[in-house]
Tab-separated table of C-alpha atoms and ligand atoms in Angstrom:
chain	number	residue	atom	x	y	z
A	1495	MET	CA	-34.523	-57.425	52.426
A	1496	GLN	CA	-31.110	-58.877	52.926
A	1497	GLU	CA	-30.912	-59.286	49.192
A	1498	LEU	CA	-31.916	-55.664	48.604
A	1499	SER	CA	-29.215	-54.157	50.782
A	1500	GLU	CA	-26.686	-56.333	48.978
A	1501	MET	CA	-27.941	-55.111	45.638
A	1502	ILE	CA	-27.753	-51.502	46.807
A	1503	ALA	CA	-24.242	-52.010	48.095
A	1504	LYS	CA	-23.274	-53.598	44.807
A	1505	ILE	CA	-24.685	-50.687	42.793
A	1506	ARG	CA	-22.949	-48.173	45.051
A	1507	GLN	CA	-19.690	-50.006	44.578
A	1508	GLU	CA	-20.238	-50.192	40.838
A	1509	ILE	CA	-20.857	-46.427	40.665
A	1510	LYS	CA	-17.934	-45.578	42.935
A	1511	SER	CA	-15.372	-47.571	40.965
A	1512	GLY	CA	-16.958	-46.784	37.585
A	1513	VAL	CA	-16.844	-43.048	38.194
A	1514	GLU	CA	-13.067	-43.192	38.715
A	1515	GLN	CA	-12.607	-44.499	35.157
A	1516	LEU	CA	-14.544	-41.710	33.446
A	1517	GLY	CA	-12.564	-39.404	31.156
A	1518	ASP	CA	-15.011	-36.684	30.143
A	1519	SER	CA	-18.496	-35.255	30.703
A	1520	ARG	CA	-19.896	-37.231	27.782
A	1521	ALA	CA	-18.808	-40.488	29.464
A	1522	VAL	CA	-20.335	-39.259	32.734
A	1523	TYR	CA	-23.627	-38.719	30.942
A	1524	GLU	CA	-23.583	-42.198	29.380
A	1525	PHE	CA	-22.551	-43.891	32.628
A	1526	LYS	CA	-25.233	-42.019	34.590
A	1527	LYS	CA	-27.845	-43.239	32.116
A	1528	THR	CA	-27.033	-46.896	32.828
A	1529	PHE	CA	-28.215	-46.311	36.416
A	1530	LEU	CA	-30.720	-43.499	36.301
A	1531	ASP	CA	-32.366	-43.736	32.882
A	1532	SER	CA	-36.067	-43.707	33.719
A	1533	LYS	CA	-36.661	-47.002	31.865
A	1534	ALA	CA	-33.504	-49.025	31.542
A	1535	GLY	CA	-31.463	-47.593	34.424
A	1536	LYS	CA	-30.404	-50.116	37.052
A	1537	ILE	CA	-31.799	-47.983	39.908
A	1538	SER	CA	-35.060	-47.391	38.027
A	1539	GLN	CA	-35.293	-51.170	37.484
A	1540	LEU	CA	-34.844	-51.673	41.203
A	1541	MET	CA	-37.811	-49.410	41.870
A	1542	LYS	CA	-39.916	-51.688	39.703
A	1543	GLU	CA	-39.228	-54.520	42.152
A	1544	MET	CA	-41.483	-52.657	44.626
A	1545	LYS	CA	-44.555	-54.600	43.566
A	1546	ASN	CA	-42.895	-57.894	44.468
A	1547	ILE	CA	-42.133	-56.739	48.003
A	1548	PRO	CA	-44.519	-57.684	50.809
A	1549	ALA	CA	-46.579	-54.688	51.849
A	1550	GLU	CA	-44.924	-54.225	55.263
A	1551	GLY	CA	-41.473	-53.963	53.754
A	1552	ARG	CA	-42.377	-51.577	50.954
A	1553	ALA	CA	-41.810	-48.347	52.852
A	1554	ASP	CA	-38.307	-49.358	53.871
A	1555	PHE	CA	-37.575	-50.602	50.385
A	1556	GLY	CA	-38.752	-47.363	48.820
A	1557	LYS	CA	-36.749	-45.308	51.292
A	1558	ALA	CA	-33.571	-47.292	50.674
A	1559	VAL	CA	-33.820	-47.113	46.888
A	1560	ASN	CA	-34.624	-43.425	47.089
A	1561	GLU	CA	-31.580	-42.775	49.233
A	1562	LEU	CA	-29.489	-44.652	46.690
A	1563	LYS	CA	-30.971	-42.507	43.939
A	1564	VAL	CA	-30.217	-39.253	45.764
A	1565	TRP	CA	-26.675	-40.401	46.544
A	1566	ALA	CA	-26.081	-41.545	42.931
A	1567	ASN	CA	-27.339	-38.225	41.598
A	1568	SER	CA	-25.074	-36.173	43.804
A	1569	CYS	CA	-22.188	-38.493	42.965
A	1570	PHE	CA	-22.743	-37.962	39.220
A	1571	ASP	CA	-23.269	-34.224	39.684
A	1572	GLU	CA	-19.966	-33.953	41.443
A	1573	ILE	CA	-17.996	-35.858	38.809
A	1574	ASP	CA	-19.843	-33.987	36.050
A	1575	THR	CA	-18.830	-30.604	37.523
A	1576	ARG	CA	-15.225	-31.763	37.835
A	1577	MET	CA	-15.130	-32.996	34.226
A	1578	LYS	CA	-16.669	-29.818	32.863
A	1579	GLU	CA	-14.184	-27.696	34.758
A	1580	LYS	CA	-11.341	-29.784	33.380
A	1581	GLU	CA	-12.748	-29.509	29.838
A	1582	ALA	CA	-13.212	-25.740	30.112
A	1583	LYS	CA	-9.620	-25.424	31.232
A	1584	LEU	CA	-8.382	-27.522	28.299
A	1585	ARG	CA	-10.437	-25.482	25.861
A	1586	TYR	CA	-9.150	-22.273	27.350
A	1587	GLU	CA	-5.576	-23.512	26.940
A	1588	SER	CA	-6.061	-24.585	23.341
A	1589	GLU	CA	-7.883	-21.408	22.335
A	1590	LYS	CA	-5.544	-19.081	24.173
A	1591	ILE	CA	-3.987	-16.408	21.940
A	1592	ASP	CA	-0.392	-15.549	22.584
A	1593	ILE	CA	-0.367	-11.826	21.992
A	1594	THR	CA	3.404	-11.715	22.333
A	1595	MET	CA	3.817	-13.858	19.205
A	1596	PRO	CA	5.241	-11.941	16.239
A	1597	ALA	CA	2.501	-11.162	13.721
A	1598	GLN	CA	2.463	-12.894	10.352
A	1599	LYS	CA	3.980	-10.665	7.700
A	1600	ARG	CA	1.368	-9.399	5.292
A	1601	ILE	CA	2.612	-8.514	1.863
A	1602	THR	CA	0.805	-5.463	0.611
A	1603	GLY	CA	1.076	-3.679	-2.686
A	1604	LYS	CA	2.641	-0.263	-2.865
A	1605	LEU	CA	2.919	2.553	-5.323
A	1606	HIS	CA	5.294	2.258	-8.252
A	1607	PRO	CA	8.608	4.117	-7.723
A	1608	VAL	CA	7.787	6.499	-10.573
A	1609	THR	CA	4.423	7.259	-8.953
A	1610	GLN	CA	6.127	7.718	-5.585
A	1611	VAL	CA	8.567	10.285	-6.994
A	1612	ARG	CA	5.780	11.962	-8.991
A	1613	ASN	CA	3.631	12.282	-5.842
A	1614	GLN	CA	6.570	13.589	-3.847
A	1615	LEU	CA	7.201	16.279	-6.472
A	1616	ILE	CA	3.520	17.216	-6.541
A	1617	ASP	CA	3.535	17.529	-2.728
A	1618	ILE	CA	6.582	19.773	-2.760
A	1619	PHE	CA	5.235	22.029	-5.511
A	1620	ALA	CA	1.731	22.096	-4.068
A	1621	SER	CA	3.247	23.453	-0.851
A	1622	MET	CA	4.652	26.306	-2.979
A	1623	GLY	CA	1.213	27.056	-4.412
A	1624	PHE	CA	1.330	25.161	-7.731
A	1625	GLU	CA	-1.830	23.668	-9.225
A	1626	VAL	CA	-1.848	20.469	-11.288
A	1627	PHE	CA	-2.891	20.474	-14.942
A	1628	GLU	CA	-2.900	17.158	-16.784
A	1629	GLY	CA	-2.753	17.460	-20.534
A	1630	SER	CA	-3.379	14.727	-23.073
A	1631	GLU	CA	-0.865	12.229	-24.426
A	1632	ILE	CA	-1.998	12.746	-28.008
A	1633	GLU	CA	-1.209	16.271	-29.115
A	1634	THR	CA	-1.195	18.259	-32.295
A	1635	ASP	CA	2.022	19.330	-33.936
A	1636	PHE	CA	0.993	22.902	-33.108
A	1637	TYR	CA	0.893	22.475	-29.297
A	1638	ASN	CA	3.900	20.190	-29.080
A	1639	PHE	CA	6.151	22.262	-31.343
A	1640	THR	CA	4.907	25.246	-33.315
A	1641	ALA	CA	3.373	27.220	-30.454
A	1642	LEU	CA	6.501	26.457	-28.439
A	1643	ASN	CA	8.518	28.431	-30.963
A	1644	THR	CA	9.633	25.301	-32.806
A	1645	PRO	CA	8.140	25.662	-36.283
A	1646	GLN	CA	8.334	23.043	-39.040
A	1647	ASP	CA	11.926	22.734	-40.266
A	1648	HIS	CA	13.295	24.095	-36.976
A	1649	PRO	CA	16.481	22.105	-36.262
A	1650	ALA	CA	15.458	21.757	-32.584
A	1651	ARG	CA	12.791	19.261	-33.650
A	1652	ASP	CA	15.644	16.810	-34.100
A	1653	MET	CA	16.269	16.972	-30.346
A	1654	GLN	CA	13.151	14.878	-29.879
A	1655	ASP	CA	12.505	11.956	-32.218
A	1656	THR	CA	8.773	12.060	-32.597
A	1657	PHE	CA	6.126	9.376	-33.049
A	1658	TYR	CA	3.717	10.916	-35.549
A	1659	LEU	CA	0.197	9.486	-35.720
A	1660	SER	CA	-0.621	11.596	-38.800
A	1661	PRO	CA	0.929	14.765	-40.244
A	1662	GLU	CA	-1.091	16.732	-37.675
A	1663	PHE	CA	-1.275	14.434	-34.622
A	1664	LEU	CA	1.558	12.980	-32.587
A	1665	LEU	CA	2.363	11.406	-29.205
A	1666	ARG	CA	3.568	14.373	-27.184
A	1667	THR	CA	7.337	14.441	-26.806
A	1668	GLN	CA	7.276	16.839	-23.873
A	1669	THR	CA	4.837	18.018	-21.219
A	1670	SER	CA	5.734	21.553	-22.365
A	1671	ALA	CA	2.739	21.182	-24.707
A	1672	GLY	CA	0.620	21.725	-21.569
A	1673	GLN	CA	2.124	25.217	-21.106
A	1674	ILE	CA	0.327	26.443	-24.215
A	1675	HIS	CA	-3.038	24.929	-23.215
A	1676	VAL	CA	-2.845	26.627	-19.819
A	1677	MET	CA	-1.730	30.036	-21.132
A	1678	GLU	CA	-4.402	29.986	-23.833
A	1679	LYS	CA	-7.109	29.579	-21.214
A	1680	LYS	CA	-5.815	31.707	-18.391
A	1681	GLN	CA	-4.153	35.080	-17.972
A	1682	PRO	CA	-1.362	35.441	-15.350
A	1683	PRO	CA	-0.700	34.929	-12.526
A	1684	ILE	CA	-0.116	31.310	-13.555
A	1685	LYS	CA	1.562	28.684	-11.415
A	1686	ILE	CA	1.008	25.183	-12.744
A	1687	LEU	CA	2.530	21.775	-12.676
A	1688	SER	CA	1.878	19.319	-15.460
A	1689	PRO	CA	2.928	15.699	-14.892
A	1690	GLY	CA	2.473	13.005	-17.516
A	1691	LYS	CA	3.780	10.430	-19.949
A	1692	VAL	CA	5.794	11.553	-22.954
A	1693	PHE	CA	7.025	9.575	-25.957
A	1694	ARG	CA	10.193	9.657	-28.032
A	1695	SER	CA	11.746	7.202	-30.440
A	1696	ASP	CA	14.700	6.611	-28.171
A	1697	ASP	CA	15.781	3.415	-26.457
A	1698	ASP	CA	18.894	2.550	-24.437
A	1699	ALA	CA	19.936	1.972	-20.811
A	1700	THR	CA	18.940	5.476	-19.723
A	1701	HIS	CA	16.240	6.260	-22.319
A	1702	SER	CA	12.880	4.668	-22.969
A	1703	PRO	CA	10.309	5.290	-25.743
A	1704	MET	CA	7.863	6.231	-22.997
A	1705	PHE	CA	8.822	8.126	-19.886
A	1706	THR	CA	7.356	10.607	-17.444
A	1707	GLN	CA	7.937	14.313	-17.175
A	1708	MET	CA	6.854	17.000	-14.782
A	1709	GLU	CA	6.462	20.419	-16.295
A	1710	GLY	CA	6.376	23.579	-14.223
A	1711	LEU	CA	5.277	26.999	-15.414
A	1712	VAL	CA	5.143	30.284	-13.540
A	1713	VAL	CA	4.015	33.490	-15.257
A	1714	ASP	CA	3.561	36.743	-13.393
A	1715	LYS	CA	4.865	40.293	-13.165
A	1716	GLY	CA	8.508	40.636	-12.181
A	1717	ILE	CA	9.527	36.991	-12.535
A	1718	SER	CA	13.208	36.336	-13.168
A	1719	LEU	CA	15.691	33.475	-13.388
A	1720	SER	CA	16.600	33.988	-9.727
A	1721	ASP	CA	13.041	32.999	-8.759
A	1722	LEU	CA	13.599	29.754	-10.636
A	1723	LYS	CA	16.953	29.203	-8.936
A	1724	GLY	CA	15.473	29.851	-5.472
A	1725	MET	CA	12.618	27.452	-6.061
A	1726	LEU	CA	14.929	24.733	-7.395
A	1727	GLU	CA	17.135	25.011	-4.294
A	1728	VAL	CA	14.120	24.244	-2.120
A	1729	LEU	CA	13.127	21.384	-4.422
A	1730	VAL	CA	16.483	19.568	-4.472
A	1731	GLN	CA	16.934	19.913	-0.732
A	1732	ARG	CA	13.552	18.331	-0.153
A	1733	ILE	CA	14.326	15.488	-2.561
A	1734	PHE	CA	18.033	14.815	-2.046
A	1735	GLY	CA	18.535	16.202	1.451
A	1736	GLU	CA	19.842	19.346	3.082
A	1737	GLY	CA	23.155	20.670	1.815
A	1738	THR	CA	22.304	19.831	-1.818
A	1739	THR	CA	22.683	22.858	-4.100
A	1740	THR	CA	22.078	23.605	-7.765
A	1741	ARG	CA	24.032	25.198	-10.569
A	1742	LEU	CA	22.685	26.517	-13.832
A	1743	ARG	CA	24.509	25.880	-17.099
A	1744	PRO	CA	23.640	27.706	-20.325
A	1745	SER	CA	21.641	25.549	-22.707
A	1746	TYR	CA	19.147	25.838	-25.516
A	1747	PHE	CA	15.407	25.268	-25.829
A	1748	PRO	CA	13.384	27.140	-28.452
A	1749	PHE	CA	10.665	28.044	-25.933
A	1750	THR	CA	12.910	29.543	-23.242
A	1751	GLU	CA	15.397	32.406	-23.448
A	1752	PRO	CA	17.781	32.209	-21.713
A	1753	SER	CA	17.719	28.438	-21.307
A	1754	VAL	CA	19.562	26.433	-18.706
A	1755	GLU	CA	20.384	22.876	-17.714
A	1756	VAL	CA	20.146	22.455	-13.990
A	1757	ASP	CA	22.677	20.306	-12.132
A	1758	VAL	CA	22.504	19.248	-8.486
A	1759	SER	CA	25.579	18.818	-6.352
A	1760	CYS	CA	26.212	15.076	-6.102
A	1761	PHE	CA	24.323	13.817	-3.061
A	1762	GLU	CA	26.360	10.601	-3.065
A	1763	CYS	CA	29.884	12.075	-2.712
A	1764	LYS	CA	28.828	15.586	-1.628
A	1765	GLY	CA	30.600	17.071	-4.655
A	1766	LYS	CA	33.967	15.318	-4.270
A	1767	GLY	CA	33.521	13.246	-7.413
A	1768	CYS	CA	32.352	9.629	-7.655
A	1769	LYS	CA	30.988	7.053	-10.086
A	1770	LEU	CA	27.455	8.443	-9.937
A	1771	CYS	CA	28.489	11.987	-10.952
A	1772	LYS	CA	31.241	10.664	-13.247
A	1773	GLY	CA	33.838	12.438	-11.177
A	1774	THR	CA	32.393	15.917	-11.766
A	1775	GLY	CA	30.586	16.438	-8.447
A	1776	TRP	CA	27.437	17.474	-10.356
A	1777	ILE	CA	24.448	15.619	-11.785
A	1778	GLU	CA	22.147	16.998	-14.458
A	1779	VAL	CA	18.497	16.814	-13.424
A	1780	LEU	CA	16.356	19.119	-15.520
A	1781	GLY	CA	15.981	21.677	-18.257
A	1782	ALA	CA	14.542	25.121	-17.625
A	1783	GLY	CA	14.566	28.761	-18.600
A	1784	VAL	CA	12.757	32.056	-18.854
A	1785	VAL	CA	9.680	31.655	-21.047
A	1786	ASN	CA	10.479	32.982	-24.518
A	1787	LYS	CA	8.548	36.179	-25.274
A	1788	LYS	CA	7.368	34.640	-28.528
A	1789	VAL	CA	5.656	31.835	-26.587
A	1790	LEU	CA	3.850	34.347	-24.358
A	1791	GLU	CA	2.748	36.274	-27.434
A	1792	ASN	CA	1.549	33.071	-29.142
A	1793	CYS	CA	-0.817	32.776	-26.198
A	1794	ASN	CA	-1.888	36.433	-26.173
A	1795	ILE	CA	-0.060	37.256	-22.964
A	1796	ASP	CA	1.521	40.715	-22.916
A	1797	SER	CA	5.257	40.019	-22.864
A	1798	GLU	CA	5.994	43.641	-21.890
A	1799	VAL	CA	4.066	43.173	-18.643
A	1800	TYR	CA	4.562	39.515	-17.800
A	1801	ARG	CA	7.551	37.244	-17.479
A	1802	GLY	CA	7.674	33.576	-16.727
A	1803	PHE	CA	9.921	30.640	-16.106
A	1804	ALA	CA	9.411	27.003	-17.015
A	1805	PHE	CA	11.128	23.777	-16.206
A	1806	GLY	CA	10.822	20.130	-17.200
A	1807	ILE	CA	11.915	17.280	-14.954
A	1808	GLY	CA	12.418	13.683	-16.068
A	1809	ILE	CA	10.800	11.657	-13.306
A	1810	GLU	CA	12.437	8.320	-14.186
A	1811	ARG	CA	15.823	10.021	-14.131
A	1812	LEU	CA	15.109	11.352	-10.665
A	1813	ALA	CA	13.837	7.942	-9.511
A	1814	MET	CA	16.949	6.208	-10.903
A	1815	LEU	CA	19.229	8.636	-9.065
A	1816	LYS	CA	17.240	8.371	-5.869
A	1817	TYR	CA	17.173	4.558	-5.839
A	1818	GLY	CA	20.610	3.995	-7.378
A	1819	MET	CA	19.458	2.295	-10.603
A	1820	ASN	CA	21.621	2.120	-13.699
A	1821	ASN	CA	18.996	0.973	-16.180
A	1822	ILE	CA	15.678	2.703	-16.839
A	1823	LYS	CA	14.110	-0.655	-17.841
A	1824	LEU	CA	14.248	-1.775	-14.197
A	1825	LEU	CA	11.448	0.716	-13.606
A	1826	TYR	CA	9.146	-0.862	-16.192
A	1827	GLU	CA	9.794	-4.582	-15.800
A	1828	SER	CA	7.832	-4.880	-12.545
A	1829	ASP	CA	10.400	-7.329	-11.187
A	1830	LEU	CA	9.413	-7.845	-7.544
A	1831	ARG	CA	13.035	-8.374	-6.522
A	1832	VAL	CA	13.689	-4.779	-7.610
A	1833	LEU	CA	10.411	-3.195	-6.530
A	1834	GLU	CA	10.545	-4.740	-3.046
A	1835	GLN	CA	13.785	-2.889	-2.350
A	1836	ILE	CA	12.186	0.460	-3.024
A	1837	ASP	CA	10.239	2.216	-0.354
A	1838	ASP	CA	10.029	5.695	1.000
B	347	LIG	N1	10.660	20.201	-22.607
B	347	LIG	C1	12.065	20.160	-22.360
B	347	LIG	C2	12.543	18.748	-22.694
B	347	LIG	O1	11.736	17.853	-22.724
B	347	LIG	C3	12.411	20.503	-20.942
B	347	LIG	C4	12.096	21.949	-20.613
B	347	LIG	C5	10.886	22.280	-20.075
B	347	LIG	C6	13.042	22.919	-20.843
B	347	LIG	C7	10.597	23.595	-19.775
B	347	LIG	C8	12.769	24.226	-20.514
B	347	LIG	C9	11.543	24.557	-20.003
B	347	LIG	O2	13.712	18.499	-22.882
């Protein structure tokens, strides 16, 4: 029995000092097994000695080994709980999310500047009651010119160098072609907006063979040029800011009479004169006029009863002014260094 109590003391000592060295719950599990594994564990082995003990000493032996077992178990339980707490804390630290950290910048796509300006114009006109009509990019000579009071041999055809697809078909040079389609189908009151691509054989820093226009057409009783002027004032203030005004200059288009070029007061220098407005204080932004009676009649609209006005805006021109660009090509090259600087 002397031997047994020594062995028990030795195992206790072994567990006590061994437990201090353990670094994590996995090690606790492995270490515990070396003592309490039902087959190979040192304490389990000790139990097997029972049969070699004289009968009178067996009860004491069993009691002592059992006490050791209970003690060892509680000892391992305690260290196991401590390790698991420590591990949970470490995991919590490593998985902690710092919500004060600045978020990673996500680069998202955005609408093309021309689309942005186009949408802005549509919003403004829609708030004035205009509906959108989108015509087709391939037109007939009739819709693009003849019905717009520009017959064959009319000198005004030279104003727009045309891409002909055949003697009859062409790439539309102006969204004005849409005016005829609308008036053919519908009697007044008419209030439409027709945005779209147009094509002209023209190519320099401020012109491109393809560009975008926005046509407006209003036909009703009692319409006059002052209605156009009033509407344009609202438009330019919404686009270029309050305090911007317009002026109308006489011009010529075969399908409007009288015809005007519309200038806005320079929003850069407020009319004093600068590089943008070439010192004049004014910038030309669109062509417009009162719909020529002949055009109304071409569409079977009674020109004695109805009057209309029309206007055509170059969207790229507006975008270039708005974003301070000096070359129209910047709008088509999709250079991210340029596009990233543009946002509304
Ligand atoms: N279609 C003309 C152009 O492209 C602009 C315009 C439209 C003028 C409507 C008057 C009325 O130059």
